[in-house]
Tab-separated table of C-alpha atoms in Angstrom:
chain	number	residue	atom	x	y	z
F	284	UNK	CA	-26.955	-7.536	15.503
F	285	UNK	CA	-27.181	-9.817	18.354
F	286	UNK	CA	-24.475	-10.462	20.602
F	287	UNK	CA	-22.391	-13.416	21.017
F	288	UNK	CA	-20.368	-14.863	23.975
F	289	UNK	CA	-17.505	-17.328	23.378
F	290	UNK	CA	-15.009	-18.766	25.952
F	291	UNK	CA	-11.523	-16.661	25.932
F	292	UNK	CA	-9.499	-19.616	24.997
F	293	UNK	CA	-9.556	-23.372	25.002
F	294	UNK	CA	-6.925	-25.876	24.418
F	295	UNK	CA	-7.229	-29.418	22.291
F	296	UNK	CA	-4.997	-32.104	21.710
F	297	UNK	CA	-4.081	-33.086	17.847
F	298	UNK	CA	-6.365	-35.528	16.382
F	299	UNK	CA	-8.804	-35.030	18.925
F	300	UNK	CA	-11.971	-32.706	18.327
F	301	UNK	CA	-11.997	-29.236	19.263
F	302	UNK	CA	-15.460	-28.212	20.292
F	303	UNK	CA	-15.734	-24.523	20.352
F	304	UNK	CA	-18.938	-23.079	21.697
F	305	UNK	CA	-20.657	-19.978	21.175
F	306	UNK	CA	-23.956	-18.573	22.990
F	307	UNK	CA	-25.929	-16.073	21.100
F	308	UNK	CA	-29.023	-15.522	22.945
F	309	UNK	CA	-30.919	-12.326	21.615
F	310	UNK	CA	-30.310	-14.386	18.180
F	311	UNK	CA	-33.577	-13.508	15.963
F	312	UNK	CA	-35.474	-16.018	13.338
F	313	UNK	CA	-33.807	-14.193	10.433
F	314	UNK	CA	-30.386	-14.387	11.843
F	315	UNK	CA	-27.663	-16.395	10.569
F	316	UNK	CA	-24.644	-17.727	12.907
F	317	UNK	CA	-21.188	-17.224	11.227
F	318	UNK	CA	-17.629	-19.075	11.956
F	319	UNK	CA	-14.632	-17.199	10.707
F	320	UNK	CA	-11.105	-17.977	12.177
F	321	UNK	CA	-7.874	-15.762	11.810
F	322	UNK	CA	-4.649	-17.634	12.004
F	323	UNK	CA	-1.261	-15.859	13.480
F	324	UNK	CA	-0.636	-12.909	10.645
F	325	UNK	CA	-3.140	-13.607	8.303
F	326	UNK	CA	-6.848	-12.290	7.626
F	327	UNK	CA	-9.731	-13.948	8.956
F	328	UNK	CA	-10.935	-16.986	7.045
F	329	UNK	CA	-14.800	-18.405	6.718
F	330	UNK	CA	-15.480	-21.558	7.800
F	331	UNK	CA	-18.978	-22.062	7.507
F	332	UNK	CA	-22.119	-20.764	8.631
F	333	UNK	CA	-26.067	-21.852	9.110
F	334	UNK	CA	-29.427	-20.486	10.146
F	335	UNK	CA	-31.829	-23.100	11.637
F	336	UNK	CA	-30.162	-26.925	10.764
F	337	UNK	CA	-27.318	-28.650	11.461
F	338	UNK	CA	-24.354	-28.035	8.873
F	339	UNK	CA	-20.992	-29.849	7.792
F	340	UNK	CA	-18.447	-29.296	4.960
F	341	UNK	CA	-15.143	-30.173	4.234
F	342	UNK	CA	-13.755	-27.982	6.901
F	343	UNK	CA	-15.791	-28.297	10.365
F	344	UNK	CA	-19.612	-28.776	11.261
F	345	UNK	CA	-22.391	-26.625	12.546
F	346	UNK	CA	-24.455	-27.685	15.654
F	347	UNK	CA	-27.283	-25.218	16.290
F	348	UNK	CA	-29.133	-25.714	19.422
F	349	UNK	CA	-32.975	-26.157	18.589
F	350	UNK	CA	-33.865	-23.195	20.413
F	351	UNK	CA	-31.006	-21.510	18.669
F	352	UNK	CA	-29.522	-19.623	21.541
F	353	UNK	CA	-26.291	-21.377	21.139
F	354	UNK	CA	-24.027	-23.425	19.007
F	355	UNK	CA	-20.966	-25.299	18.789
F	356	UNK	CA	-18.495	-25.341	15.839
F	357	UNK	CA	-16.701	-29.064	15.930
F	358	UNK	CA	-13.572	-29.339	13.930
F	359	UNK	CA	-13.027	-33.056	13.866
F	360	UNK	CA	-9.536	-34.017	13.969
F	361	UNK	CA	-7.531	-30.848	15.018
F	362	UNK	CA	-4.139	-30.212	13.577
F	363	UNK	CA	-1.450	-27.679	14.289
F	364	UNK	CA	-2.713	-25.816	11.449
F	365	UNK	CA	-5.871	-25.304	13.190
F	366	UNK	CA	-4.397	-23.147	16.119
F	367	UNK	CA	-5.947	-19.609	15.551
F	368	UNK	CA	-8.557	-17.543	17.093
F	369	UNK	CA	-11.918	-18.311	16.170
F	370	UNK	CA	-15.229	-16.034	15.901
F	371	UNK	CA	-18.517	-16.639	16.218
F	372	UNK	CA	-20.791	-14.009	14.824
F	373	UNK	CA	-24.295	-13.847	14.091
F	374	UNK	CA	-25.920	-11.195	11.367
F	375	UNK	CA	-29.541	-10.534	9.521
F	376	UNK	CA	-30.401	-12.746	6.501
F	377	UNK	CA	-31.447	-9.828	4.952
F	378	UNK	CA	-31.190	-5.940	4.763
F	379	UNK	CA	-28.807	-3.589	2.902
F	380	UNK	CA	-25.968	-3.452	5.393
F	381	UNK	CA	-23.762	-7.199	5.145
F	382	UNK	CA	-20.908	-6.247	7.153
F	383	UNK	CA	-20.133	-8.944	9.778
F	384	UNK	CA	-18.757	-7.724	13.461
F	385	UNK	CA	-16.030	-8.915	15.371
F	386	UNK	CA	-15.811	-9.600	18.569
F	387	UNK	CA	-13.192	-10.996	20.880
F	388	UNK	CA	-13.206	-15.057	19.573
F	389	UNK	CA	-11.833	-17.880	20.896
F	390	UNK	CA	-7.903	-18.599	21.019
F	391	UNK	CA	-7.939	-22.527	20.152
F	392	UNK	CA	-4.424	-23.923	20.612
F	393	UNK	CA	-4.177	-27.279	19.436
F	394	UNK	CA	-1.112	-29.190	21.214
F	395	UNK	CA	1.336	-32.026	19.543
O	222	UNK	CA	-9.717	-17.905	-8.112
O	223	UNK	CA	-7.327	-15.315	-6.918
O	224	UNK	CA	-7.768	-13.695	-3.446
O	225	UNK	CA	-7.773	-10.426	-2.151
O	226	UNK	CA	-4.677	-8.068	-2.828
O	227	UNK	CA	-3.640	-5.535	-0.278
O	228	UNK	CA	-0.342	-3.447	-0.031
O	229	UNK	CA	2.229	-2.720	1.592
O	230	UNK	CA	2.415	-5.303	3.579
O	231	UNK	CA	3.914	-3.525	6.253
O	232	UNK	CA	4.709	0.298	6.865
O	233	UNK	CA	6.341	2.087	9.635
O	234	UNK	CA	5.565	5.830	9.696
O	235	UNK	CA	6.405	9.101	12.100
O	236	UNK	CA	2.828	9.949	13.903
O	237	UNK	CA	1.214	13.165	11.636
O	238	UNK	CA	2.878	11.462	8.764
O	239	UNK	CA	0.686	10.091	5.764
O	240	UNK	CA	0.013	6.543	4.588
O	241	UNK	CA	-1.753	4.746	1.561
O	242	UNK	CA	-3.022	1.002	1.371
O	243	UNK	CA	-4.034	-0.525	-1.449
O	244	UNK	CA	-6.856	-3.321	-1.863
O	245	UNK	CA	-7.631	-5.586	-5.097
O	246	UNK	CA	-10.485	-7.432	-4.769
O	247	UNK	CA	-11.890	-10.537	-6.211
O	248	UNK	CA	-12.570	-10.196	-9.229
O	249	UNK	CA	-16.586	-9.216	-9.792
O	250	UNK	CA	-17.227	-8.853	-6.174
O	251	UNK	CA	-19.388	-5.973	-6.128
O	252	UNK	CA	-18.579	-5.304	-2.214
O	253	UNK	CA	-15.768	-3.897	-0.487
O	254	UNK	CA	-14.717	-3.400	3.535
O	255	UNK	CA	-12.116	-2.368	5.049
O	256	UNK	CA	-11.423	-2.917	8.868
O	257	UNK	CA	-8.885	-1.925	11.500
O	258	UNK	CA	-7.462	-4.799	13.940
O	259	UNK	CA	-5.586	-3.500	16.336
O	260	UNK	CA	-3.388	-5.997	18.337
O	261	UNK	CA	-5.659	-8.546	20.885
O	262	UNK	CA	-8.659	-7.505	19.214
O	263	UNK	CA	-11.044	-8.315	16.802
O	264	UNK	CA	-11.248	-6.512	13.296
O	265	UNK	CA	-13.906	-3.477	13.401
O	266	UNK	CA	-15.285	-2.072	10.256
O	267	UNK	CA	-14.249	0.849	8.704
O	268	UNK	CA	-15.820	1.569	5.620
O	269	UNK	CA	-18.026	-0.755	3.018
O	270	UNK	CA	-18.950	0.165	-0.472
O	271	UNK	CA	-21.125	-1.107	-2.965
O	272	UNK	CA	-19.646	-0.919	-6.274
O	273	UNK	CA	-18.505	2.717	-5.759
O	274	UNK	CA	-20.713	3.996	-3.402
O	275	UNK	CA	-20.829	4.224	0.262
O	276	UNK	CA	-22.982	1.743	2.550
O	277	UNK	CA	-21.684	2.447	5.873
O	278	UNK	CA	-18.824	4.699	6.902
O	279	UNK	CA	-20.193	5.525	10.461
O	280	UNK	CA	-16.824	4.382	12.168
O	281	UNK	CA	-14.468	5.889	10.365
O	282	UNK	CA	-12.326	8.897	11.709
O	283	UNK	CA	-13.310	10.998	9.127
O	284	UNK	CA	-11.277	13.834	10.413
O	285	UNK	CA	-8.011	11.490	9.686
O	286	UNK	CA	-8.985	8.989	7.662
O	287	UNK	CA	-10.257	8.750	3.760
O	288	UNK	CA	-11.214	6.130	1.119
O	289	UNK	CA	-12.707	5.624	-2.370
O	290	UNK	CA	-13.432	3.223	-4.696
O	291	UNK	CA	-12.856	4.473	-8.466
O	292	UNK	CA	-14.608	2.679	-10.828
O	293	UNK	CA	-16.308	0.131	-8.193
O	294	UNK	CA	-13.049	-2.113	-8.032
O	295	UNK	CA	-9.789	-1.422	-6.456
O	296	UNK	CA	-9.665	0.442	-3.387
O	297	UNK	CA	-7.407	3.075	-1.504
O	298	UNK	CA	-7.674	3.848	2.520
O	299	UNK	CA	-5.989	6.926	3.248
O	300	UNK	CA	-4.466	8.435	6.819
O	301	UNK	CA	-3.674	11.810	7.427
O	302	UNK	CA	-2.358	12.690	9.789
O	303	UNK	CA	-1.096	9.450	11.384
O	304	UNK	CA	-1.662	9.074	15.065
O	305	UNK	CA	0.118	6.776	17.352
O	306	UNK	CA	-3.441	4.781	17.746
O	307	UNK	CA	-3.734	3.964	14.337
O	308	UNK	CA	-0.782	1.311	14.895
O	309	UNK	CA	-2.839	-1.647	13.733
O	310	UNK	CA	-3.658	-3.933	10.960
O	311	UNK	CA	-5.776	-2.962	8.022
O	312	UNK	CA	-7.789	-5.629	6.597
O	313	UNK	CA	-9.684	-5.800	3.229
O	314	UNK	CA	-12.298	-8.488	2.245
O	315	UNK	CA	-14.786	-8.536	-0.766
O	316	UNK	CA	-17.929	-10.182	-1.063
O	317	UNK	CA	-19.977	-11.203	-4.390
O	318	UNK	CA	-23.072	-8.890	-3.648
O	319	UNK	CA	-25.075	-7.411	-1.143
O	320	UNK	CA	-28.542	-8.977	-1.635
O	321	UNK	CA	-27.306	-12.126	-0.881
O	322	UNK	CA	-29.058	-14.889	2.347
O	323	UNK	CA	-25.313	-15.976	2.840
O	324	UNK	CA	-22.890	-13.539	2.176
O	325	UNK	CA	-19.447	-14.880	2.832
O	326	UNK	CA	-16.711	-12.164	3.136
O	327	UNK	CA	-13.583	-13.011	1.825
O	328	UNK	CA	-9.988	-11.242	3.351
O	329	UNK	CA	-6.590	-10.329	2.216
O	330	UNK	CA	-3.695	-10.962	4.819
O	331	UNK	CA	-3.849	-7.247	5.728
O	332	UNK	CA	-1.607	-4.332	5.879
O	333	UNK	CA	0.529	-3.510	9.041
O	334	UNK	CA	0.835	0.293	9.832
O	335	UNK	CA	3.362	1.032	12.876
O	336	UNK	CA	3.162	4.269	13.890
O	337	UNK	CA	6.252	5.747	16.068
């Protein structure tokens, strides 16, 4: 799987947007980029993911650089609730092994 | 939909002691992880089955550590004997099925194993 590098930690004010980045540049054309984040005592939670375009749901939004070496997850108006660490991790479309790996994420602490 | 079950929620052993968690989950998911998260890190897989059988167990102490999957649902992750590294949490997540473009794990809150 290729290998992603994310900032250590990065701080955002509430009701602001937190832009978290995330370079992945041995990504391959059949590899998706993940977002989970894990908040204090609790197991990590998806958020969203996307292989080639631009993607948004009720929770964040995707932006995948065209050469796809990088993206940036964009949670729009942060809230308390949104402190956590968060991972970006990139994995095959296909194969017979799913399981995602870990590495260090990003400790976003959003401030009152 | 209910989420993943694990238990206990927290256990505090002696080191060469034993331990058992317990996962549950979702209901039809046909795969199964389990991964250790020891404190400032991020979780690293364990063990992953499909239905009952094993995909990928190539990081797990198998000197110390065990698991199964009876009947391709519930699952049981077994230490013995506990070692004072094994202090960590032990996360379980589900997935619908392996063949799948997106496959979006999901995770209980874990199982905390203190080891003195």
């Amino acid at each position: 799987d290729a290998k992603t590098t994310q900032p250590t930690s990065m701080d955002c004010a509430e009701g602001r947007a937190a832009n978290l980045p995330c370079n992945h540049s041995t990504i391959s054309g059949n590899e998706y980029v993940y977002w989970y984040r894990q908040i204090h005592s609790q197991g990590p939670q998806y958020i969203i993911h996307g292989l080639k375009n631009n993607e948004t749901n009720e929770m964040a939004s995707l932006i995948i650089t065209e050469d796809r070496k990088s993206s940036t997850l964009i949670l729009p108006h942060a809230t308390l609730r949104d402190t956590a660490v968060y991972y970006c991790i990139v994995r095959p479309v296909g194969g017979s092994n799913y399981k995602l790996t870990f590495g260090k994420g990003t400790l976003l602490t959003v401030n009152p | 939909e209910a989420g993943v079950a694990q238990s206990p929620r927290y256990k505090i052993i002696e080191k060469r002691q034993s331990v058992a968690f317990w996962c549950n989950p979702i209901s039809g998911h046909a795969t199964l992880y389990w991964y250790q998260q020891i404190l400032g890190q991020g979780p690293k897989l364990l063990i992953q089955f499909q239905n009952n059988g094993v995909v990928d167990d190539s990081q797990l102490p198998k000197d110390r550590f065990s698991a199964e999957r009876l009947k391709g649902v519930d699952s049981t992750l077994k230490i013995q004997p506990a070692k004072l590294e094994d202090s960590a949490v032990y996360l379980c997540a589900s997935s619908p099925r392996q063949n799948s473009g997106a496959n979006v794990l999901t995770f209980g809150a874990g199982s905390r194993l203190t080891v003195l």
